[in-house]
Structures are given as C-alpha cells and as structure tokens.
PDB file of C-alpha atoms and ligand atoms in Angstrom:
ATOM      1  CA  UNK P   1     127.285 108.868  79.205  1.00  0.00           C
ATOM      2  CA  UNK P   2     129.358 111.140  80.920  1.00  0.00           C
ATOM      3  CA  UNK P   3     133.105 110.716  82.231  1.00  0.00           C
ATOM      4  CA  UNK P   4     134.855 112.960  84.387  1.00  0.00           C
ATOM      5  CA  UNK P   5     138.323 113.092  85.544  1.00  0.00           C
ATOM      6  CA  UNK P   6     140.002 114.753  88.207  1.00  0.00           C
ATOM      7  CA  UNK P   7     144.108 115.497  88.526  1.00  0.00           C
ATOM      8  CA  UNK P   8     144.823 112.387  86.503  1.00  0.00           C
ATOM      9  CA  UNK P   9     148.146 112.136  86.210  1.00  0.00           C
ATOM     10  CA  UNK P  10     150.331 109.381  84.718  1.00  0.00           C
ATOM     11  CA  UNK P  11     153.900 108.813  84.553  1.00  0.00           C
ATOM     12  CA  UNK P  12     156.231 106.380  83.172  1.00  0.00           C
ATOM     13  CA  UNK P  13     159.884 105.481  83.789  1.00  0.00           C
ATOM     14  CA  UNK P  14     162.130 107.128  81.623  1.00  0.00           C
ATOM     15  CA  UNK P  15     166.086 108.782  82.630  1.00  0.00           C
ATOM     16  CA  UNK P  16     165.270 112.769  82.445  1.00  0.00           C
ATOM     17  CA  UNK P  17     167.523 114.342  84.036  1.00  0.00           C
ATOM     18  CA  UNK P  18     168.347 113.950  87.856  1.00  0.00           C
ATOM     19  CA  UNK P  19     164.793 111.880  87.336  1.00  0.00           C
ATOM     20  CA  UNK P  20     164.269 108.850  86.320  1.00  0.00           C
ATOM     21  CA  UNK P  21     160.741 109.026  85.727  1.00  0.00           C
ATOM     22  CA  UNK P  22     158.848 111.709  83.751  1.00  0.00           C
ATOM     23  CA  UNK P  23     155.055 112.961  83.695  1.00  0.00           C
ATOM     24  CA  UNK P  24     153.325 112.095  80.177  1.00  0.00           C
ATOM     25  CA  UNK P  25     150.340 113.357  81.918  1.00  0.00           C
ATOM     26  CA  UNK P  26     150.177 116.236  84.743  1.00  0.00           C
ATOM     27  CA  UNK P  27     147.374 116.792  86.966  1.00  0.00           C
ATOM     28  CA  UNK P  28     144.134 116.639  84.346  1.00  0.00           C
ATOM     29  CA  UNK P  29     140.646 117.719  84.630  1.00  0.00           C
ATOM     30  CA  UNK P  30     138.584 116.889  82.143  1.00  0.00           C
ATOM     31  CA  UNK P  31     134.547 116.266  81.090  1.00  0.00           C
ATOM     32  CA  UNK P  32     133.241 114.593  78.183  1.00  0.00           C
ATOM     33  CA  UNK P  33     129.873 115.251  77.992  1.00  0.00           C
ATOM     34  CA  UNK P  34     126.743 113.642  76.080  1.00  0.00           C
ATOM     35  CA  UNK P  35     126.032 114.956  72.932  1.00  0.00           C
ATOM     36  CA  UNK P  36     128.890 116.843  72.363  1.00  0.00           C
ATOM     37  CA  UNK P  37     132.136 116.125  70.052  1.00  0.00           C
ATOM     38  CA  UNK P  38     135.447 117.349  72.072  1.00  0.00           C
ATOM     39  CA  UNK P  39     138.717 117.545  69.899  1.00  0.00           C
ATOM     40  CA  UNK P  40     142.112 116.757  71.604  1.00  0.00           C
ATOM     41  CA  UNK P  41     145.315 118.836  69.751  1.00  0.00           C
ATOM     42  CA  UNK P  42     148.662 118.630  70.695  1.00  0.00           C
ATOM     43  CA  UNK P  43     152.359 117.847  69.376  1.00  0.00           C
ATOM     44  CA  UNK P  44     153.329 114.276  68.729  1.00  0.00           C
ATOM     45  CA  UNK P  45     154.395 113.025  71.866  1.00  0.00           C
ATOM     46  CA  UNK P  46     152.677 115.549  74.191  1.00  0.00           C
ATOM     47  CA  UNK P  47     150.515 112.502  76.062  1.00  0.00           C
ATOM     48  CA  UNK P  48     147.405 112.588  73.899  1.00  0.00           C
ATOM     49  CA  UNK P  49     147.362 108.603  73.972  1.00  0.00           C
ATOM     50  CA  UNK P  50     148.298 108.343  76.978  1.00  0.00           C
ATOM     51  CA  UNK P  51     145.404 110.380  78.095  1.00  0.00           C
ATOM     52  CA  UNK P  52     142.655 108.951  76.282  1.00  0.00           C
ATOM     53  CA  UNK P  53     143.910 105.525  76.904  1.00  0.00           C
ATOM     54  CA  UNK P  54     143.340 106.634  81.083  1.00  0.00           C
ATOM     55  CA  UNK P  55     140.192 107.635  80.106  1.00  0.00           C
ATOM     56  CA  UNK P  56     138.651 104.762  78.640  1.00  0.00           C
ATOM     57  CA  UNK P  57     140.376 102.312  81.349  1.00  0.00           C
ATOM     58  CA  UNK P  58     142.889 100.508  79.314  1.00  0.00           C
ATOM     59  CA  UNK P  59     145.693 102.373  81.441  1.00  0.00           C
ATOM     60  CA  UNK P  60     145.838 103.377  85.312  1.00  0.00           C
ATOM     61  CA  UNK P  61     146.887 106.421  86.584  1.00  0.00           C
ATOM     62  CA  UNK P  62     149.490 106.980  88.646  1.00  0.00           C
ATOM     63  CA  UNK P  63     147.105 109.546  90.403  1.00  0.00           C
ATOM     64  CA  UNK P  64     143.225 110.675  90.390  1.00  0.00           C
ATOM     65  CA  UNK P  65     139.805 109.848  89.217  1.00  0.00           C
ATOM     66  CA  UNK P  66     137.745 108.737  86.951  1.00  0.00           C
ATOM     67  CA  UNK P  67     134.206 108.345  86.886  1.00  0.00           C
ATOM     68  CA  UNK P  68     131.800 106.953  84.065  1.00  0.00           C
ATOM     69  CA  UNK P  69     128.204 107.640  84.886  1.00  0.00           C
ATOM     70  CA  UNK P  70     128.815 107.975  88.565  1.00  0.00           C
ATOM     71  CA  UNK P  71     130.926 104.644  88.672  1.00  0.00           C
ATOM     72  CA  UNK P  72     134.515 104.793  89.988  1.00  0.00           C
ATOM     73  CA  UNK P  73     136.591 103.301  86.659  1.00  0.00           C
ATOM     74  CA  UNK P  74     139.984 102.999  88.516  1.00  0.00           C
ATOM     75  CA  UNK P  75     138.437 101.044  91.198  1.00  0.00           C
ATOM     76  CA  UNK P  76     136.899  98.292  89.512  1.00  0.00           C
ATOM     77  CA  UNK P  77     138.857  95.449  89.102  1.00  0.00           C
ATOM     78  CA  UNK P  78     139.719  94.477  85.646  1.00  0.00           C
ATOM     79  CA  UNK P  79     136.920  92.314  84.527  1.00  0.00           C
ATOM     80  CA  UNK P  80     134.421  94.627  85.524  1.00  0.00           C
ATOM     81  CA  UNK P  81     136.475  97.302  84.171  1.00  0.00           C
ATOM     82  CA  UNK P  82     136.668  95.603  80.796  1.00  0.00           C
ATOM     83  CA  UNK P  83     132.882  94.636  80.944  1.00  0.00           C
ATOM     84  CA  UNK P  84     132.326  98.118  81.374  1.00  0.00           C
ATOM     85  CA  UNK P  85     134.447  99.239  78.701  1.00  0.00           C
ATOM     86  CA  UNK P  86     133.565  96.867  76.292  1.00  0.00           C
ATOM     87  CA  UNK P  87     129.736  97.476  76.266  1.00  0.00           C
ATOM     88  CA  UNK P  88     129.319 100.957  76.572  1.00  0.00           C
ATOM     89  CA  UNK P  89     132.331 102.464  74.598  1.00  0.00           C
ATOM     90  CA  UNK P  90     133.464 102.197  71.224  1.00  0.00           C
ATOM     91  CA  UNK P  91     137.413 102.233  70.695  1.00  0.00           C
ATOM     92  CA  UNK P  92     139.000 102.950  67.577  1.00  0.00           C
ATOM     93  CA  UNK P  93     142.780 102.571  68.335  1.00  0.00           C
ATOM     94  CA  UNK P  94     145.670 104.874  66.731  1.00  0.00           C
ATOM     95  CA  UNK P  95     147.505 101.719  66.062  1.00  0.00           C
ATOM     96  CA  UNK P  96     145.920  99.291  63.418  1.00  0.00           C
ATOM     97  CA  UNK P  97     144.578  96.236  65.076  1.00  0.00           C
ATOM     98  CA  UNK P  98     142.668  94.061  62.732  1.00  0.00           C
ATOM     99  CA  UNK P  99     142.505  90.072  63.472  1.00  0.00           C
ATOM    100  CA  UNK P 100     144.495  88.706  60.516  1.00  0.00           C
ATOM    101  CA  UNK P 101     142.861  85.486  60.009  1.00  0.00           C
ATOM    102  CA  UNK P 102     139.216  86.820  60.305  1.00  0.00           C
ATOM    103  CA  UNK P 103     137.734  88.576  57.048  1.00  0.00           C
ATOM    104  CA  UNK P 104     136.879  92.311  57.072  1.00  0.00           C
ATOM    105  CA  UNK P 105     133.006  91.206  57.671  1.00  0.00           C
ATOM    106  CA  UNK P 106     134.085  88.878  60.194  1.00  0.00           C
ATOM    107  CA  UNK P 107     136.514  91.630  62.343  1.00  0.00           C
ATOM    108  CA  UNK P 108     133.191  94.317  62.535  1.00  0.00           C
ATOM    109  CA  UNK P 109     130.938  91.745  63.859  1.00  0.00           C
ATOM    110  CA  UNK P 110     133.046  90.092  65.967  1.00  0.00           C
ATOM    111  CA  UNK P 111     132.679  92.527  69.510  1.00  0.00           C
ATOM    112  CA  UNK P 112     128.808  91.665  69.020  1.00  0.00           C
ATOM    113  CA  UNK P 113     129.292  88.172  69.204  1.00  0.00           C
ATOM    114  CA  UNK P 114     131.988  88.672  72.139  1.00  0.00           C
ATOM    115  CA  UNK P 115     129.966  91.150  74.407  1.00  0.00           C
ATOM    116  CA  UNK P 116     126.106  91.117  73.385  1.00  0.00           C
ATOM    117  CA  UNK P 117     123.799  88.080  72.745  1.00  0.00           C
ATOM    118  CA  UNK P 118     120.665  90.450  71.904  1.00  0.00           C
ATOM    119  CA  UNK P 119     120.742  90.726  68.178  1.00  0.00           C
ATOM    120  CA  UNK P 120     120.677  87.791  65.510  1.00  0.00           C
ATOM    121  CA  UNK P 121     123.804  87.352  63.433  1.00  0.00           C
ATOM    122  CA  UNK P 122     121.129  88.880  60.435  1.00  0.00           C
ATOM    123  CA  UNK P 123     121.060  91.823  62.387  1.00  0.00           C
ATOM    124  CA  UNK P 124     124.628  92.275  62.841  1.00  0.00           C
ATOM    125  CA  UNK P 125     125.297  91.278  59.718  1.00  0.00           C
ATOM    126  CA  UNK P 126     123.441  93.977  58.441  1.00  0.00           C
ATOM    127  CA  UNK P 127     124.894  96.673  60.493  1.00  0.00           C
ATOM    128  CA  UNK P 128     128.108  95.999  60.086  1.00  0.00           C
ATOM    129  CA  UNK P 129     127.098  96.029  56.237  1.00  0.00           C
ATOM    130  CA  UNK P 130     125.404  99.256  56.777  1.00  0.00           C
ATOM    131  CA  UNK P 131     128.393 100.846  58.572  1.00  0.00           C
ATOM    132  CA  UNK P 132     130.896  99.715  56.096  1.00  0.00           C
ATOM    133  CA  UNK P 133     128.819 100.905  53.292  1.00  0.00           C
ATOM    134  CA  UNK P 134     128.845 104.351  55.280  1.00  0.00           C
ATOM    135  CA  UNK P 135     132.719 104.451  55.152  1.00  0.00           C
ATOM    136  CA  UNK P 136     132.672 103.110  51.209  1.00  0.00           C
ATOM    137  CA  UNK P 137     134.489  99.808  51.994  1.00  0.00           C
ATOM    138  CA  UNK P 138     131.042  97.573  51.540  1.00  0.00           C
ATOM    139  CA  UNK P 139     132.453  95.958  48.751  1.00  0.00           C
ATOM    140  CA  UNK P 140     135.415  94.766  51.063  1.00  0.00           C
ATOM    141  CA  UNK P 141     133.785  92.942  53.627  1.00  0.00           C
ATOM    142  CA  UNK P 142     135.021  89.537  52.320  1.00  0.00           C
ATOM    143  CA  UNK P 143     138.636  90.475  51.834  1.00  0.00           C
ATOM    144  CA  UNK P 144     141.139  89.783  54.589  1.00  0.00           C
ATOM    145  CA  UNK P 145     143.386  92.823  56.688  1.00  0.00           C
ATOM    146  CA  UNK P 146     146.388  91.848  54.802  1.00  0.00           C
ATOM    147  CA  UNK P 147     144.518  92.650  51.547  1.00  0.00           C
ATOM    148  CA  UNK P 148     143.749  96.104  52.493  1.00  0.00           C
ATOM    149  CA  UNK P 149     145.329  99.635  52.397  1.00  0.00           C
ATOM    150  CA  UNK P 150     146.100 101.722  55.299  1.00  0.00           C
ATOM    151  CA  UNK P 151     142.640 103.593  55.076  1.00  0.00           C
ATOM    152  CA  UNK P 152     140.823 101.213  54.190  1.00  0.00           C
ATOM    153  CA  UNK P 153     142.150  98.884  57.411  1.00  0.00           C
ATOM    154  CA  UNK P 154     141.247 102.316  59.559  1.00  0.00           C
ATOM    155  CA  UNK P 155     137.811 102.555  58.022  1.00  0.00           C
ATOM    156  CA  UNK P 156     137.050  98.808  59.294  1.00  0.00           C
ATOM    157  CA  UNK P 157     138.383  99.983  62.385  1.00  0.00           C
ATOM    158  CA  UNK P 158     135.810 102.463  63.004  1.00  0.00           C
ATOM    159  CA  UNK P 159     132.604  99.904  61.605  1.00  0.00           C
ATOM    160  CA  UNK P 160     134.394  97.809  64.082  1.00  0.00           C
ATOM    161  CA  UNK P 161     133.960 100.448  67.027  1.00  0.00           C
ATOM    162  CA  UNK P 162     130.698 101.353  66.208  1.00  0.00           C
ATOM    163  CA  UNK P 163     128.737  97.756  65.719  1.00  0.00           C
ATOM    164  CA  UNK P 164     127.999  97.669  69.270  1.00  0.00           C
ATOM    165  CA  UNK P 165     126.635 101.227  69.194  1.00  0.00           C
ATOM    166  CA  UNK P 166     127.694 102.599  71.918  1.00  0.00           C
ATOM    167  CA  UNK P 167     127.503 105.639  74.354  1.00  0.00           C
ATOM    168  CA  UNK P 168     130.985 106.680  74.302  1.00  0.00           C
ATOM    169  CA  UNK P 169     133.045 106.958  71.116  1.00  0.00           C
ATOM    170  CA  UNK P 170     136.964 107.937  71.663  1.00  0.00           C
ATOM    171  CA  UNK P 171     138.993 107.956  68.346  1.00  0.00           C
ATOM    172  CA  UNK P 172     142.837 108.848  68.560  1.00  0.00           C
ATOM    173  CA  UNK P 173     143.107 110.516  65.199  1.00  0.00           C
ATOM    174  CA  UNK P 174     140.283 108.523  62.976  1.00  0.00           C
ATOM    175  CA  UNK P 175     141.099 110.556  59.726  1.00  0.00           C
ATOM    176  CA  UNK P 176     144.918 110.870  59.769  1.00  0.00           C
ATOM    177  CA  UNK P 177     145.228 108.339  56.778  1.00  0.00           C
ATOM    178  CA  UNK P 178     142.190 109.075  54.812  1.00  0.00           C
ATOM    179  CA  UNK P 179     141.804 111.016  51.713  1.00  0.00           C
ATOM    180  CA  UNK P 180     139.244 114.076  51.943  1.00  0.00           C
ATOM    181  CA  UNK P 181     135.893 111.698  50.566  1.00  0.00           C
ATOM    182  CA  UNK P 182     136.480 109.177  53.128  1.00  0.00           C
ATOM    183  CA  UNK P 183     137.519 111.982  56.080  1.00  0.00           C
ATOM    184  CA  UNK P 184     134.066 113.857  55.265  1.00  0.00           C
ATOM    185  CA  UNK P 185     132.176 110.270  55.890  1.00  0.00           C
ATOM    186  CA  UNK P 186     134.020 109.332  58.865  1.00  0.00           C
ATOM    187  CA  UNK P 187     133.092 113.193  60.347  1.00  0.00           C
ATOM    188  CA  UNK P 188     129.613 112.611  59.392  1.00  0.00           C
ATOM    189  CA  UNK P 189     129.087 110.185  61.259  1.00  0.00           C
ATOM    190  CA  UNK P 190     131.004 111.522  64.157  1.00  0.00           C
ATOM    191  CA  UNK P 191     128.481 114.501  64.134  1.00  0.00           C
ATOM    192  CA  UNK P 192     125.460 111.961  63.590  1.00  0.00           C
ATOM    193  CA  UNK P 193     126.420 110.168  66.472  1.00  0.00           C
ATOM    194  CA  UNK P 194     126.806 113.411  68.986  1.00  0.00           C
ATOM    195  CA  UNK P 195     123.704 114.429  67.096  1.00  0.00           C
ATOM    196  CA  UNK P 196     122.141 111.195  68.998  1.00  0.00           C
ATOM    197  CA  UNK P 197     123.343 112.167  72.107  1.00  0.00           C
ATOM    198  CA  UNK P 198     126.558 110.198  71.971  1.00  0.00           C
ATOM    199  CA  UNK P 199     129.650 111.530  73.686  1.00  0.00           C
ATOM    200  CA  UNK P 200     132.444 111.338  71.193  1.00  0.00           C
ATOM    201  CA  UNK P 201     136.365 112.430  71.638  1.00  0.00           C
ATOM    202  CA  UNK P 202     138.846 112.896  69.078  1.00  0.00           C
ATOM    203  CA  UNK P 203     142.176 113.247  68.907  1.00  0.00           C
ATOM    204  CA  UNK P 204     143.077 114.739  66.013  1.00  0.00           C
ATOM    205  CA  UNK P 205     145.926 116.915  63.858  1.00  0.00           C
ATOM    206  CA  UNK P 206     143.409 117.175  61.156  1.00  0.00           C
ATOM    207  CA  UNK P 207     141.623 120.653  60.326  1.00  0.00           C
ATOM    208  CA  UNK P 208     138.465 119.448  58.759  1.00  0.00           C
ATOM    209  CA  UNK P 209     137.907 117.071  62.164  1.00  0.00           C
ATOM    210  CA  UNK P 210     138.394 120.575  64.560  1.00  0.00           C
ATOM    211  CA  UNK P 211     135.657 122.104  62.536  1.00  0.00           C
ATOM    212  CA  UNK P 212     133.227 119.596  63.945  1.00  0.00           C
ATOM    213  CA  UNK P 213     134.233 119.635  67.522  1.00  0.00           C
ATOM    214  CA  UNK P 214     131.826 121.525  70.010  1.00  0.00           C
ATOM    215  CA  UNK P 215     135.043 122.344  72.146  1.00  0.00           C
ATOM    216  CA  UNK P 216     139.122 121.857  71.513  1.00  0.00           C
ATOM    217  CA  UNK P 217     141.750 120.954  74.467  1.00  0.00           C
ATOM    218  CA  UNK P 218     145.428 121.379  73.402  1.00  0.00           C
ATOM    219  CA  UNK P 219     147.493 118.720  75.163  1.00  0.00           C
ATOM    220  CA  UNK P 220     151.116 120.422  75.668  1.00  0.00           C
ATOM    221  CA  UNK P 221     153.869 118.500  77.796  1.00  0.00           C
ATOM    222  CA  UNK P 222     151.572 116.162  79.760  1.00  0.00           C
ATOM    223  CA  UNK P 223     148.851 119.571  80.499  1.00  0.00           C
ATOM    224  CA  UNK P 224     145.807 119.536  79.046  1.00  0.00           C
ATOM    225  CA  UNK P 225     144.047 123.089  78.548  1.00  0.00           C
ATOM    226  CA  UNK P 226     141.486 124.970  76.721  1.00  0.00           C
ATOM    227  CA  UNK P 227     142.735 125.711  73.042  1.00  0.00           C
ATOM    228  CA  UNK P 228     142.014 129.681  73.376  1.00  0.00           C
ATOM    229  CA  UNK P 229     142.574 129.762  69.382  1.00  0.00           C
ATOM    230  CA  UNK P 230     139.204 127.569  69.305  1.00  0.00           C
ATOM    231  CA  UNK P 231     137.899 128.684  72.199  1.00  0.00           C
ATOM    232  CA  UNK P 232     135.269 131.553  71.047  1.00  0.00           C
ATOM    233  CA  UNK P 233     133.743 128.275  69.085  1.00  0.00           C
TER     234      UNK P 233
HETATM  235  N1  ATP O   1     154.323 102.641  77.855  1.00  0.00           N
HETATM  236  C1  ATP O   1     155.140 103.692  77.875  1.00  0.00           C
HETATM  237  N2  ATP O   1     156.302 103.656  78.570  1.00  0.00           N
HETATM  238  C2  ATP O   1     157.122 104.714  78.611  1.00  0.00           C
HETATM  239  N3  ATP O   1     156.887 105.891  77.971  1.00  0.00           N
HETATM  240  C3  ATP O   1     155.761 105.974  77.246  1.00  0.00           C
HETATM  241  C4  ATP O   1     154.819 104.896  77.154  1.00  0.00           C
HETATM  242  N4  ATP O   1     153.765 105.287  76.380  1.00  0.00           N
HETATM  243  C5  ATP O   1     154.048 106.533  75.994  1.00  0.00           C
HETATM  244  N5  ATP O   1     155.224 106.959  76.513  1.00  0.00           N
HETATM  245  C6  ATP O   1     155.833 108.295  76.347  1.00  0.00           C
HETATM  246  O1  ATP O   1     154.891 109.235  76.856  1.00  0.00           O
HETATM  247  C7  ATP O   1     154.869 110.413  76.054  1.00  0.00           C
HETATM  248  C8  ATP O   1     153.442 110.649  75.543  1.00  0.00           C
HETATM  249  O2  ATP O   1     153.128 109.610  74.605  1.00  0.00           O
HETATM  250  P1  ATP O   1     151.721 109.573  73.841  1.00  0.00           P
HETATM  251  O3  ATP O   1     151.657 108.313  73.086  1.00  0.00           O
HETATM  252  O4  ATP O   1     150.650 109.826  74.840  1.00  0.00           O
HETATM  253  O5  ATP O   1     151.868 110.840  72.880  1.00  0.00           O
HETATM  254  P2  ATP O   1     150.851 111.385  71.750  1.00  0.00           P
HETATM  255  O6  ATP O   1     150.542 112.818  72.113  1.00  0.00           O
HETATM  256  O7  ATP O   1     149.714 110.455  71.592  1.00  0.00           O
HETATM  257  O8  ATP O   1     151.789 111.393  70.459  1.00  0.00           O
HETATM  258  P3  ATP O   1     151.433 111.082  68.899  1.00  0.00           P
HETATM  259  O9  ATP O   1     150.777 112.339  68.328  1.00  0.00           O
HETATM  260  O10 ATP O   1     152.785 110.841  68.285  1.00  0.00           O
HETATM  261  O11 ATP O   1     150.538 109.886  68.850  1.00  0.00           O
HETATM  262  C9  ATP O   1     155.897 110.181  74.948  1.00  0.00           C
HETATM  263  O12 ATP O   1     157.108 110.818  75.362  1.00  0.00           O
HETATM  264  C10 ATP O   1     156.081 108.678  74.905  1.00  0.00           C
HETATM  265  O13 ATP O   1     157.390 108.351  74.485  1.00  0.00           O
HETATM  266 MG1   MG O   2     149.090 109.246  70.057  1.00  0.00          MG
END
C-alpha cells in the first residue's frame, strides 16, 4: 500500500515571536512505498510525530494531501477515515498505550476482535502468541500492563500493531527502550515484513534501526529532506 503526500504542512498555536502560531511541519513531500523500510531522523522536537501522525490520519493538516492507495485520506470523514486506518495499518505509538484492565494476551488480540470478524479467537490467539513469542515476552501474556517494564510494555505494543497484519506499519521509534536482543527481534521483523511487501516507516534515533532502512529522511525544523549522510545507501 502506498501513501503519498504532497506540501503537507501543519501548524499549531504557539507565541513565537511577532507570531502566534508556528510550523511543526513545512510544506512535505513524501512516498512510502511497498516493500521498502523508510527511516525518519531528526532532533527531538523537529515534527517527526507530528508528521507521521498526518500520515496515518490521526491528525489533519493545516495544508495538502494525502493519498492511501489512490484514496483521498483528508477527505474522508472520520469514520471512514478510522475504518481505513484501522484495517489496513498497524500503529505502534511513541507514547505507551496499553488498556490497564485487559491482560497482555487480551491487549494484542483485542484490534482483531474490534475491526475483523474473519479469524476464530484460536487463530488469534495463536498469533498473538506467535508474535509475542517473536519479541520474547510469550511467557507474559497473562500478566497485566502495570506488571510490566518499559520494554516489555513496548514489545506488546508492537504484537499489538501487528495482529491484524497489515499493509502499512508506522513505528515512532519502536526500539528506543529496548536492550540490543530485543532491538535485533523487533528489526527482524521489520525487515520480514518489507520482505513481504509491507510498507513500513520508522522513526528512529537508533543506529542499528538506520541500518535496515532502504532510504533515511532527516526531519529538521518542520522540513523533511533526504539524509545525504545515508543517502548513497
Ligand atoms: N498538539 C500540539 N500543540 C501544540 N504544539 C505541539 C503539539 N504537538 C506537538 N507540538 C510541538 O510541535 C513540535 C514538533 O513536535 P513532535 O512531537 O512532532 O516532535 P518530534 O520530532 O516527534 O520530537 P521527539 O523526538 O521528542 O519525539 C514541538 O515543538 C512540539 O512542542
Ligand atoms: Mg516524537
């Protein structure tokens, strides 16, 4: 699935100046294509979230377009927007954002009870067992979010993206609190999934995550451009 935007911009009200408004994002173009993992950089603060959140619909633009597939994202209203969202792309969040009172089992499974009625709860059962055992927290899945550490919350946060399997995969920075064993089997899988034709973005400050991306943007003040260091790749 492929999404292109063109001169996205967003802005948000904030005193600057003579201003009282500011531009977390300026005038974007941007492709992610099938197959192929793309790597956002950039300083904290330099609109990275903002971005990606434009780009999978949960936040308008001020200005541009966006189209998944062919379909006009910023003109859909926001159930069909959501539908959209919600069955093609998986979404794993820079913030944690488990569901307290459901186990770690119960928070994977739960978007395939939400937003698909075509597998059995066996099935899903076993591939949200299958993904957790991937990311080394099988032996978790009965334990509640409170329970867990901060890795092992962002590890159920990726099963959780995943159980739906879908066609888009955007990540703002996946690895940033994992230790090197668990960073290498969240990148794995990354690559596996591009490997299937998947289009997956990540955001990422993490060196062993750039090595895996097919091409690097470096988001600087709101712009959005080629990273020349990574560029030859
Ligand atoms: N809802 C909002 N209202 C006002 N300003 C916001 C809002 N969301 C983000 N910003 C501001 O927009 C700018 C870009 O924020 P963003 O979260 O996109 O940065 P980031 O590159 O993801 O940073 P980090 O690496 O720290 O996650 C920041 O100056 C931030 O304070
Ligand atoms: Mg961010």
């Amino acid at each position: 699935m492929r999404i292109s935007a063109r001169k996205i911009e967003r802005t948000f009200f904030r005193k600057t100046g003579q201003a009282n408004f500011f531009y977390a994002v300026k005038e974007t173009d941007f492709t992610l294509l099938e197959g192929n993992i793309t790597g956002i950089i950039g300083r904290s603060g330099s609109g990275k979230t903002t971005f990606i959140n434009m780009l999978c619909g949960l936040l308008r633009p001020t200005s541009g377009s966006i189209e998944v597939d062919g379909v006009d994202f910023i003109t859909l209203d926001d159930d069909s927007a959501s539908l959209l969202r919600n069955r093609k792309f998986g979404i794993i969040p820079q913030s944690q954002t488990p569901i307290q009172s459901f186990s770690v089992i119960e928070n994977v499974m739960a978007p395939a009870f939400i937003y698909k009625s075509d597998l059995s709860r066996e099935e899903v059962y076993n591939r949200a067992i299958s993904l957790l055992s991937r990311l080394g927290i099988e032996s978790l899945e009965d334990e509640y979010p409170s329970q867990l550490s901060g890795g092992e919350l962002r590890r159920m946060a990726i099963a959780r993206a995943l159980i739906n399997d879908p066609e888009v995969i955007i990540a703002d920075e996946p690895t940033s609190d994992l230790d090197d064993k668990s960073t290498d089997a969240v990148l794995n899988l990354m690559r596996e999934l591009a490997g299937e034709g998947k289009s997956v973005l990540i955001v990422t400050h993490d060196r062993d995550a750039e090595k895996i991306c097919d091409v690097i943007y470096k988001m600087d003040g709101g712009v959005l451009k080629k990273d020349t260091e990574t560029a030859s790749k």
